[in-house]
Amino acid sequence: MSDALTLLIEKVQHHLLVIYDGIELPDPVAKITQHLIDTMRVNDEDSLNVPKPHQNHWSEQDIVLITYGDSIEHEGEKPLSTLLGFLDQHCQQAINSVHILPFFPYSSDDGFSVMDYSVVNEALGDWSHIQNIAKDYRMMSDLVINHCSARSIWFENFIKAEGPGHDYFFTVTDEFDISDVVRPRTSELLRITETISGTKKVWCTFSHDQVDFDFTNPNVLAAFVAIIRQYLDNGVSIFRLDAVAFLWKESATRCINLEKTHEVVRLLRTLIEYARHDAVIITETNIPNRENLTYLGNANEAHAIYNFSLPPLLVNTLVTGDCNYLKNWLMSMPPAQNGTFYFNFIASHDGIGLRPAEGLLDEQELNTLLNTMQSFGGLVSWRVTETGIQKPYEINITLFDALQGTTKGPDKWGFERFICAHEIMFALEGVPGIYIHSLLATGNDYEKVKNTSQNRSINRHRWNLTHLSNELANKSSQHCKALNRLTHLLDIRIKQKAFHPNATQFTLQLGQHLFGFWRQSMDRRQSIFCISNISDEPQNIYLSDINLIGTDCWWDLIQNTQVLLEQQFIELYPYQTIWLSNLAGDNGSKLL
């Protein structure tokens, strides 16, 4: 046996001993270890990819498009083929990765109630369509690991008390203390289910159609390792661990962020990295910022975390014209270690989460944000606290409509405010993810909300390809203008070494209305000052405030114009951003 395989066995055994400490197992840990290694097919020298610690398998060129498989539909064509055509026609130069939200058969929650993890939803296509996209784009897939559909074969077998899945689900008795459980929804936690074995109380974190797995059973872990292996075989290289914070449950605890949950993530990282050295795990943990950061571990857990505090803080900044909350948060964020990164986004298929703003925005500020978003047509989803009080959980609204005005109401600066949000997000430390309905400046879909009775449907529009193509051919449409502006910005971004996800970042102190930060490339050759006017009035940047190096030549990358040091200040119109660089990267401009 090679040293590398021996080390892998030791690491997996250590993870399992921590996870199953105090739990009676059906098999020895050594046997479970070997089964997991065999399932992942990392059981010989040829199949092993020994990972090197603190390696960055990403760069400034990594941009992720977030989309459903059927966000764009074309009659007579599988939606995944339509998606690939859209990517190739409109995104190929600017975007190299795509996150296709759950593309499996499902029963509710737009894919997050999976019925069968092993096949692609036939309405979207099949595995060959996923493979075709993965040939040209880095493929990110959801691993919906906390729960599955109550209409799945596994849950049907649970009810019948036989076959695969019969022991996969988490049930409790009256002795299990649930008084401190953290809830992300207002539905009842326990689902009363009649089975062949009698009445069971099944744990349902999100809805009664989404039944939670029991990871105290190693067979559940083994089932998901097999699923991961299948996804790797079909081209998936980025795994989004959906709702993973709720995975492990223990009596008389909050049943969120428990230590054994973290250990499961560490185990999955070990197995995935040995199978493919550049594969990435991103944890989706829509929780307060400090708790979210713990999922990076010591560069031995998730490779990346969703930067959940960014959307509410950035939207709040742009509608109030005050960047102090955003600035204070950014200063408090530790740099991501090599081998980890922040996954930045400001819109997604879900709403603008409010839990990640807890402790960052005060109650008055949150109420003002809620009222403003509701006045712009937004909806509010609620959760129940440990004390039984209902609190807002997220704001459901498209980003384009969220930024149509300020706390004073709608105004003429909506489009520029929308672009400004992306100029900030694209420049921040981390890898940017852009939602397809932001790339296309899609508005609120009230008709879909009416048809589904789901608040989140407001930001899950389905475009008809012919209609979309007509809009994108109309140079005056918001959709065409947004796509052109955003892809232009991304084309600039991917050529700047200072925008590497792990490049240095420092927050600038420029007052209430100017939000800025400085990025420096890892080789220290390139500096970029990223400064945005986040107000609806012109603002001046005094060059003395940012200490430009006098021996360098400075250019605004966005406007492609030189900034002369003889100037005392630069005037920024409302919501204008500058990326002020001493190098122009690889974009072939006259600076080089």
Coordinates of C-alpha atoms in Angstrom, one line a residue, residues 23-572:
I23 CA -22.8 6.3 18.2
E24 CA -23.1 2.5 17.9
L25 CA -22.2 1.6 14.4
P26 CA -23.3 -1.5 12.3
D27 CA -19.8 -2.0 11.0
P28 CA -16.3 -1.2 12.3
V29 CA -14.9 2.2 11.3
A30 CA -12.2 0.5 9.2
K31 CA -14.8 -1.2 7.1
I32 CA -16.8 2.0 6.6
T33 CA -13.6 3.8 5.7
Q34 CA -12.7 1.3 3.0
H35 CA -16.3 1.4 1.6
L36 CA -16.2 5.2 1.3
I37 CA -12.8 5.1 -0.4
D38 CA -13.9 2.3 -2.8
T39 CA -17.1 4.2 -3.6
M40 CA -15.1 7.4 -4.4
R41 CA -12.7 5.2 -6.4
V42 CA -9.6 6.6 -4.7
N43 CA -8.4 3.1 -3.7
D44 CA -5.2 2.8 -5.7
E45 CA -2.1 4.8 -6.7
D46 CA -3.4 5.6 -10.2
S47 CA -6.7 7.1 -9.0
L48 CA -5.3 9.2 -6.1
N49 CA -4.8 12.9 -6.5
V50 CA -2.9 13.9 -3.4
P51 CA -4.0 17.5 -2.6
K52 CA -1.4 20.1 -1.7
P53 CA -2.5 22.3 1.2
H54 CA -3.3 26.0 0.7
Q55 CA -3.5 25.7 -3.1
N56 CA -5.7 28.2 -5.0
H57 CA -7.4 26.4 -7.9
W58 CA -9.0 29.7 -9.0
S59 CA -8.0 33.1 -10.4
E60 CA -9.3 36.5 -11.5
Q61 CA -10.7 34.7 -14.6
D62 CA -13.3 32.7 -12.6
I63 CA -16.8 34.1 -12.9
V64 CA -19.8 32.0 -12.2
L65 CA -23.2 32.4 -13.8
I66 CA -26.1 31.3 -11.5
T67 CA -29.1 29.9 -13.4
Y68 CA -31.9 27.4 -13.4
G69 CA -31.6 24.8 -16.2
D70 CA -34.8 26.3 -17.7
S71 CA -34.4 30.0 -17.1
I72 CA -34.4 30.3 -20.9
E73 CA -36.8 28.1 -22.9
H74 CA -37.1 27.5 -26.6
E75 CA -39.8 25.4 -28.2
G76 CA -38.6 22.0 -29.5
E77 CA -35.3 22.2 -27.6
K78 CA -34.2 20.8 -24.3
P79 CA -33.6 23.8 -21.9
L80 CA -30.1 22.7 -21.1
S81 CA -29.2 22.9 -24.9
T82 CA -30.8 26.4 -25.0
L83 CA -28.7 27.4 -21.9
L84 CA -25.5 26.3 -23.6
G85 CA -26.4 28.2 -26.7
F86 CA -27.0 31.4 -24.6
L87 CA -23.7 30.9 -22.8
D88 CA -21.8 30.5 -26.0
Q89 CA -23.4 33.4 -27.8
H90 CA -23.5 36.0 -24.9
C91 CA -21.1 34.9 -22.1
Q92 CA -18.2 32.9 -23.5
Q93 CA -15.7 35.8 -23.3
A94 CA -16.6 36.9 -19.8
I95 CA -17.9 33.8 -17.9
N96 CA -16.1 30.5 -17.5
S97 CA -18.3 28.7 -14.9
V98 CA -21.9 28.0 -14.5
H99 CA -24.0 27.0 -11.5
I100 CA -27.1 25.2 -12.7
L101 CA -29.5 25.1 -9.8
P102 CA -30.9 21.6 -9.0
F103 CA -31.4 19.9 -12.3
F104 CA -32.9 16.6 -10.9
P105 CA -36.5 15.4 -10.7
Y106 CA -38.2 17.2 -7.8
S107 CA -41.6 17.7 -6.2
S108 CA -41.4 21.3 -4.8
D109 CA -39.3 24.3 -4.0
D110 CA -38.1 24.7 -7.6
G111 CA -35.7 21.8 -7.4
F112 CA -34.6 21.7 -3.8
S113 CA -36.9 18.8 -3.0
V114 CA -35.1 16.1 -4.9
M115 CA -36.8 12.9 -5.8
D116 CA -33.9 11.2 -7.5
Y117 CA -30.3 12.3 -7.3
S118 CA -29.0 10.0 -10.0
V119 CA -30.8 11.3 -13.1
V120 CA -31.3 14.7 -14.8
N121 CA -34.9 16.0 -14.9
E122 CA -36.0 14.8 -18.3
A123 CA -37.8 18.1 -18.9
L124 CA -34.4 19.8 -18.9
G125 CA -32.3 17.2 -20.7
D126 CA -30.0 14.3 -19.6
W127 CA -26.5 13.8 -18.4
S128 CA -25.1 14.3 -21.9
H129 CA -26.4 17.9 -21.8
I130 CA -24.6 18.4 -18.5
Q131 CA -21.4 16.9 -19.9
N132 CA -21.6 19.2 -23.0
I133 CA -21.8 22.3 -20.8
A134 CA -19.0 21.0 -18.6
K135 CA -16.7 20.6 -21.6
D136 CA -16.5 24.4 -22.0
Y137 CA -17.5 25.7 -18.6
R138 CA -16.6 24.8 -15.1
M139 CA -19.7 23.1 -13.8
M140 CA -21.2 23.8 -10.3
S141 CA -24.0 21.6 -9.0
D142 CA -26.1 21.5 -5.9
L143 CA -25.6 18.7 -3.4
V144 CA -28.9 18.9 -1.6
I145 CA -27.6 17.1 1.4
N146 CA -29.8 18.0 4.3
H147 CA -33.1 16.7 2.9
C148 CA -34.9 15.2 0.0
S149 CA -38.5 14.9 -1.4
A150 CA -41.2 13.2 0.6
R151 CA -42.2 11.7 -2.7
S152 CA -38.8 10.1 -3.3
I153 CA -38.3 6.3 -3.6
W154 CA -36.1 6.6 -0.5
F155 CA -39.0 8.0 1.6
E156 CA -41.5 5.6 0.1
N157 CA -39.2 2.8 1.3
F158 CA -39.0 4.5 4.7
I159 CA -42.8 4.3 4.9
K160 CA -42.7 0.6 3.8
A161 CA -39.7 -0.1 6.1
E162 CA -37.8 -1.9 3.5
G163 CA -35.2 -1.3 0.7
P164 CA -32.8 1.6 0.2
G165 CA -33.8 4.6 2.3
H166 CA -35.8 2.7 4.9
D167 CA -33.4 4.0 7.6
Y168 CA -32.3 7.2 6.0
F169 CA -34.5 9.8 7.7
F170 CA -34.2 11.6 11.0
T171 CA -37.0 10.9 13.4
V172 CA -37.5 11.8 17.1
T173 CA -39.5 10.8 20.1
D174 CA -41.1 13.0 22.7
E175 CA -37.8 12.7 24.7
F176 CA -35.9 14.7 22.1
D177 CA -35.8 18.3 23.3
I178 CA -36.5 20.7 20.4
S179 CA -37.1 23.8 22.4
D180 CA -33.9 25.6 21.2
V181 CA -34.0 24.5 17.5
V182 CA -33.3 27.3 15.0
R183 CA -36.0 27.5 12.3
P184 CA -35.6 29.0 8.9
R185 CA -39.4 28.6 8.2
T186 CA -42.7 29.0 9.9
S187 CA -44.0 25.5 9.1
E188 CA -44.2 22.8 11.8
L189 CA -40.8 21.1 12.4
L190 CA -42.1 17.5 12.8
R191 CA -44.1 15.6 10.1
I192 CA -46.3 12.9 11.5
T193 CA -45.9 10.0 9.1
E194 CA -47.6 6.6 9.3
T195 CA -45.3 3.8 8.4
I196 CA -45.3 0.0 8.5
S197 CA -43.3 0.3 11.7
G198 CA -45.8 2.7 13.2
T199 CA -46.2 6.4 13.6
K200 CA -43.0 8.4 13.1
K201 CA -42.2 12.0 13.8
V202 CA -40.0 13.0 10.8
W203 CA -37.8 16.1 11.0
C204 CA -38.5 18.7 8.3
T205 CA -36.3 21.8 8.5
F206 CA -37.9 23.5 5.6
S207 CA -41.3 22.0 4.6
H208 CA -43.2 18.7 5.0
D209 CA -42.3 17.8 1.4
Q210 CA -38.6 18.1 2.4
V211 CA -37.7 15.4 4.8
D212 CA -34.3 15.5 6.6
F213 CA -31.7 12.8 6.4
D214 CA -30.3 11.0 9.4
F215 CA -26.5 11.3 9.2
T216 CA -26.0 9.3 12.4
N217 CA -26.5 6.4 9.9
P218 CA -23.3 5.8 7.9
N219 CA -25.4 4.4 5.1
V220 CA -26.7 7.9 4.4
L221 CA -23.1 9.2 4.2
A222 CA -22.2 6.4 1.9
A223 CA -25.1 7.2 -0.4
F224 CA -24.0 10.8 -0.7
V225 CA -20.4 9.8 -1.4
A226 CA -21.8 7.7 -4.3
I227 CA -23.8 10.6 -5.5
I228 CA -20.7 12.8 -5.5
R229 CA -18.7 10.3 -7.4
Q230 CA -21.4 10.2 -10.1
Y231 CA -21.4 14.0 -10.3
L232 CA -17.7 14.1 -10.7
D233 CA -17.9 11.5 -13.5
N234 CA -20.4 13.7 -15.3
G235 CA -18.2 16.9 -15.2
V236 CA -19.2 18.6 -12.0
S237 CA -16.2 20.1 -10.3
I238 CA -17.8 22.6 -7.9
F239 CA -20.2 21.3 -5.2
R240 CA -22.6 23.6 -3.5
L241 CA -23.6 22.0 -0.2
D242 CA -27.2 23.2 0.2
A243 CA -28.5 24.0 3.7
V244 CA -25.6 22.1 5.2
A245 CA -25.7 24.0 8.5
F246 CA -28.8 22.0 9.5
L247 CA -27.4 18.6 8.8
W248 CA -26.6 17.2 12.3
K249 CA -29.2 17.2 15.0
E250 CA -28.8 16.7 18.8
S251 CA -31.4 17.0 21.6
A252 CA -31.4 20.2 23.6
T253 CA -29.2 22.1 21.0
R254 CA -30.0 24.7 18.3
C255 CA -29.5 21.9 15.7
I256 CA -27.5 24.3 13.5
N257 CA -23.7 24.6 13.0
L258 CA -23.0 21.6 15.2
E259 CA -19.4 20.4 15.3
K260 CA -20.3 17.1 13.6
T261 CA -21.7 19.0 10.7
H262 CA -18.4 20.7 10.3
E263 CA -16.6 17.3 10.5
V264 CA -18.9 15.9 7.7
V265 CA -17.8 18.8 5.5
R266 CA -14.2 18.1 6.3
L267 CA -14.6 14.4 5.4
L268 CA -16.3 15.3 2.1
R269 CA -13.5 17.7 1.2
T270 CA -10.9 15.0 1.9
L271 CA -12.7 12.5 -0.4
I272 CA -13.5 15.0 -3.1
E273 CA -9.9 16.5 -3.2
Y274 CA -8.3 13.0 -3.5
A275 CA -10.7 12.2 -6.4
R276 CA -10.1 15.5 -8.2
H277 CA -7.4 17.9 -6.9
D278 CA -9.0 21.1 -8.3
A279 CA -12.6 20.3 -7.2
V280 CA -14.2 22.9 -4.9
I281 CA -16.8 22.7 -2.1
I282 CA -18.9 25.8 -1.4
T283 CA -21.1 25.8 1.7
E284 CA -24.5 27.5 1.5
T285 CA -25.1 28.7 5.0
N286 CA -27.6 31.5 5.2
I287 CA -26.7 32.5 8.7
P288 CA -25.2 35.3 10.7
N289 CA -21.8 36.4 9.3
R290 CA -19.6 35.1 12.2
E291 CA -21.1 31.7 12.1
N292 CA -20.8 31.6 8.3
L293 CA -17.0 32.2 8.5
T294 CA -16.5 29.1 10.6
Y295 CA -17.2 26.9 7.5
L296 CA -13.8 27.8 6.0
G297 CA -12.2 26.0 9.0
N298 CA -8.4 26.2 8.9
A299 CA -8.4 25.9 5.1
N300 CA -9.5 22.3 5.7
E301 CA -13.2 22.5 5.4
A302 CA -15.2 24.4 2.7
H303 CA -13.0 25.9 0.0
A304 CA -15.5 28.8 -0.1
I305 CA -18.5 30.3 1.6
Y306 CA -21.3 32.3 0.2
N307 CA -20.7 35.9 1.3
F308 CA -24.3 36.2 2.5
S309 CA -23.9 39.5 4.3
L310 CA -23.0 41.3 1.1
P311 CA -26.4 41.5 -0.6
P312 CA -28.4 43.1 2.3
L313 CA -25.5 45.5 3.1
L314 CA -24.8 46.6 -0.4
V315 CA -28.5 47.1 -1.3
N316 CA -28.9 49.0 1.9
T317 CA -25.9 51.2 1.1
L318 CA -27.2 52.1 -2.4
V319 CA -30.8 52.9 -1.3
T320 CA -29.6 55.0 1.7
G321 CA -26.6 56.7 0.2
D322 CA -24.6 55.7 3.3
C323 CA -21.8 53.2 3.1
N324 CA -20.8 53.1 6.8
Y325 CA -22.5 49.8 7.6
L326 CA -20.9 48.2 4.5
K327 CA -17.5 49.7 5.2
N328 CA -17.5 48.6 8.8
W329 CA -18.4 45.0 7.8
L330 CA -15.7 44.9 5.1
M331 CA -13.1 46.1 7.5
S332 CA -14.1 43.3 9.9
M333 CA -13.8 40.5 7.3
P334 CA -10.6 38.5 7.6
P335 CA -8.7 37.8 4.4
A336 CA -9.4 34.4 3.1
Q337 CA -6.4 32.1 3.5
N338 CA -4.8 30.6 0.5
G339 CA -6.8 27.5 -0.4
T340 CA -10.1 29.3 0.4
F341 CA -12.1 32.2 -1.0
Y342 CA -15.3 34.2 -0.6
F343 CA -18.1 33.5 -3.1
N344 CA -19.5 37.0 -3.7
F345 CA -23.1 37.5 -5.0
I346 CA -25.7 40.2 -4.7
A347 CA -28.7 38.3 -6.1
S348 CA -29.7 34.7 -6.4
H349 CA -32.7 32.4 -6.9
D350 CA -33.5 33.1 -3.3
G351 CA -34.3 36.5 -1.7
I352 CA -32.0 39.0 0.0
G353 CA -31.3 37.1 3.2
L354 CA -31.7 39.1 6.4
R355 CA -30.2 36.7 9.0
P356 CA -26.7 37.5 7.6
A357 CA -27.3 41.2 8.4
E358 CA -28.0 40.5 12.1
G359 CA -25.6 42.4 14.2
L360 CA -24.5 44.4 11.2
L361 CA -27.6 46.5 10.5
D362 CA -29.6 47.8 13.5
E363 CA -33.4 47.2 13.8
Q364 CA -34.3 50.7 12.5
E365 CA -32.1 50.3 9.5
L366 CA -33.6 46.9 8.7
N367 CA -37.1 48.2 9.0
T368 CA -36.3 51.1 6.6
L369 CA -34.8 48.6 4.2
L370 CA -37.9 46.3 4.4
N371 CA -40.3 49.2 3.9
T372 CA -38.3 50.5 0.9
M373 CA -38.1 47.1 -0.8
Q374 CA -41.9 46.6 -0.2
S375 CA -42.5 50.0 -1.8
F376 CA -40.6 48.7 -4.9
G377 CA -42.8 45.7 -5.1
G378 CA -40.8 43.3 -3.0
L379 CA -42.3 40.6 -0.7
V380 CA -41.1 39.4 2.7
S381 CA -40.7 35.8 3.8
W382 CA -40.7 35.0 7.5
R383 CA -39.2 32.6 10.0
V384 CA -39.9 31.6 13.6
T385 CA -37.3 32.3 16.3
E386 CA -36.5 29.9 19.2
T387 CA -39.0 31.9 21.3
G388 CA -41.8 31.5 18.8
I389 CA -41.6 35.1 17.4
Q390 CA -42.0 35.7 13.7
K391 CA -39.1 37.6 12.1
P392 CA -38.3 38.6 8.5
Y393 CA -36.1 36.0 7.0
E394 CA -35.6 37.4 3.5
I395 CA -36.7 40.0 1.0
N396 CA -38.0 38.6 -2.3
I397 CA -37.4 41.0 -5.1
T398 CA -35.2 41.2 -8.3
L399 CA -32.1 43.2 -7.9
F400 CA -33.1 45.4 -10.8
D401 CA -36.3 46.5 -9.0
A402 CA -34.6 46.6 -5.6
L403 CA -32.3 49.4 -6.9
Q404 CA -34.9 51.4 -8.8
G405 CA -34.7 54.2 -6.2
T406 CA -33.7 55.2 -2.7
T407 CA -35.5 55.5 0.6
K408 CA -36.9 58.7 -0.9
G409 CA -38.6 56.6 -3.7
P410 CA -38.0 55.7 -7.3
D411 CA -35.8 58.0 -9.3
K412 CA -33.9 58.4 -12.7
W413 CA -30.7 56.7 -11.4
G414 CA -32.0 53.1 -11.1
F415 CA -30.0 51.7 -14.0
E416 CA -26.7 53.3 -12.9
R417 CA -27.4 52.3 -9.3
F418 CA -27.9 48.7 -10.5
I419 CA -24.6 48.8 -12.5
C420 CA -22.8 50.3 -9.5
A421 CA -23.8 47.4 -7.3
H422 CA -22.0 45.0 -9.8
E423 CA -19.0 47.2 -10.2
I424 CA -18.5 47.0 -6.4
M425 CA -19.2 43.2 -6.3
F426 CA -16.9 42.3 -9.2
A427 CA -14.0 44.1 -7.6
L428 CA -14.2 42.6 -4.1
E429 CA -11.9 39.9 -2.8
G430 CA -13.4 36.6 -3.9
V431 CA -15.0 35.0 -6.9
P432 CA -18.1 36.7 -8.2
G433 CA -21.3 34.9 -9.0
I434 CA -23.9 36.7 -11.1
Y435 CA -27.5 35.6 -11.3
I436 CA -28.9 35.3 -14.8
H437 CA -31.8 37.6 -13.9
S438 CA -29.2 40.3 -12.9
L439 CA -27.2 39.7 -16.0
L440 CA -30.4 40.3 -18.0
A441 CA -31.9 43.0 -15.7
T442 CA -35.1 41.0 -15.3
G443 CA -37.9 42.7 -13.4
N444 CA -40.2 41.2 -10.7
D445 CA -42.4 38.4 -12.0
Y446 CA -45.7 38.9 -10.3
E447 CA -47.5 36.5 -12.5
K448 CA -45.3 33.6 -11.4
V449 CA -45.9 34.5 -7.8
K450 CA -49.6 34.4 -8.4
N451 CA -49.4 31.1 -10.2
T452 CA -47.1 29.4 -7.6
S453 CA -48.2 31.2 -4.4
Q454 CA -44.4 31.3 -3.6
N455 CA -42.7 34.6 -2.8
R456 CA -39.4 33.4 -4.2
S457 CA -41.0 33.0 -7.6
I458 CA -40.7 36.8 -8.0
N459 CA -37.1 36.3 -9.0
R460 CA -37.4 33.1 -10.9
H461 CA -38.7 34.2 -14.3
R462 CA -38.5 32.0 -17.3
W463 CA -37.5 33.7 -20.5
N464 CA -38.8 32.6 -23.9
L465 CA -35.7 32.6 -26.1
T466 CA -37.4 34.4 -29.0
H467 CA -38.7 37.1 -26.7
L468 CA -35.3 37.4 -25.0
S469 CA -33.5 37.6 -28.3
N470 CA -35.7 40.4 -29.5
E471 CA -35.1 42.3 -26.3
L472 CA -31.3 41.8 -26.6
A473 CA -31.4 43.0 -30.2
N474 CA -33.1 46.2 -29.0
K475 CA -30.2 48.4 -28.0
S476 CA -32.5 50.7 -26.0
S477 CA -33.9 47.9 -23.8
Q478 CA -32.8 47.5 -20.2
H479 CA -31.9 43.9 -20.9
C480 CA -29.6 44.7 -23.8
K481 CA -27.9 47.6 -21.9
A482 CA -27.4 45.5 -18.8
L483 CA -25.9 42.5 -20.6
N484 CA -23.5 44.7 -22.6
R485 CA -22.4 46.8 -19.6
L486 CA -22.0 43.8 -17.2
T487 CA -20.1 41.6 -19.7
H488 CA -17.9 44.6 -20.6
L489 CA -17.0 45.0 -16.9
L490 CA -16.3 41.3 -16.6
D491 CA -14.1 41.4 -19.6
I492 CA -12.0 44.1 -17.9
R493 CA -12.0 42.3 -14.6
I494 CA -10.7 38.9 -15.8
K495 CA -7.6 40.6 -17.1
Q496 CA -6.5 42.2 -13.8
K497 CA -4.1 40.3 -11.5
A498 CA -5.2 42.6 -8.7
F499 CA -8.6 41.0 -8.9
H500 CA -7.4 37.6 -8.1
P501 CA -9.8 36.1 -5.4
N502 CA -6.9 36.1 -2.9
A503 CA -5.2 39.4 -3.8
T504 CA -4.8 41.9 -1.0
Q505 CA -7.7 44.1 0.0
F506 CA -7.8 47.2 2.2
T507 CA -10.9 49.3 2.9
L508 CA -10.5 53.1 2.2
Q509 CA -11.8 55.8 4.5
L510 CA -13.5 58.3 2.1
G511 CA -16.6 59.4 4.0
Q512 CA -20.2 58.5 3.9
H513 CA -21.0 58.8 0.2
L514 CA -17.8 57.3 -1.3
F515 CA -17.2 53.6 -0.9
G516 CA -13.8 52.4 -1.7
F517 CA -11.2 49.7 -1.3
W518 CA -7.7 49.0 -2.6
R519 CA -6.6 45.7 -4.3
Q520 CA -3.1 44.6 -4.9
S521 CA -2.0 41.7 -7.0
M522 CA -0.2 38.8 -5.3
D523 CA 3.1 39.7 -7.0
R524 CA 2.6 43.4 -5.8
R525 CA 2.9 44.8 -9.3
Q526 CA -0.7 45.9 -9.8
S527 CA -2.7 48.2 -7.6
I528 CA -6.4 49.1 -8.2
F529 CA -8.3 51.6 -6.2
C530 CA -12.0 50.7 -6.6
I531 CA -14.1 53.8 -5.6
S532 CA -17.9 54.2 -6.0
N533 CA -20.1 57.2 -5.5
I534 CA -23.0 55.4 -3.7
S535 CA -25.2 58.6 -3.6
D536 CA -27.6 60.4 -5.9
E537 CA -25.4 63.6 -5.9
P538 CA -22.0 64.2 -7.6
Q539 CA -19.0 63.6 -5.3
N540 CA -15.4 64.5 -5.5
I541 CA -12.5 62.2 -4.8
Y542 CA -9.4 64.1 -3.7
L543 CA -6.3 62.3 -5.0
S544 CA -4.4 63.2 -1.9
D545 CA -6.8 61.0 0.1
I546 CA -5.8 57.8 -1.8
N547 CA -2.0 58.4 -2.0
L548 CA -1.4 57.5 -5.6
I549 CA 2.3 56.6 -6.2
G550 CA 3.7 59.5 -8.1
T551 CA 6.1 57.4 -10.3
D552 CA 3.2 55.3 -11.7
C553 CA 0.8 56.2 -14.5
W554 CA -2.8 55.8 -13.4
W555 CA -5.8 54.8 -15.5
D556 CA -9.5 54.3 -14.9
L557 CA -10.0 50.8 -16.3
I558 CA -13.7 51.3 -16.8
Q559 CA -13.6 54.5 -18.8
N560 CA -10.1 53.7 -20.2
T561 CA -8.9 57.2 -19.4
Q562 CA -5.7 58.4 -17.8
V563 CA -5.8 60.2 -14.5
L564 CA -3.2 63.0 -14.2
L565 CA -1.7 63.4 -10.8
E566 CA -1.8 67.2 -11.4
Q567 CA -5.5 66.9 -10.9
Q568 CA -6.6 67.8 -7.4
F569 CA -9.7 65.6 -7.5
I570 CA -11.9 63.4 -9.7
E571 CA -15.6 64.2 -9.9
L572 CA -17.9 61.1 -9.9

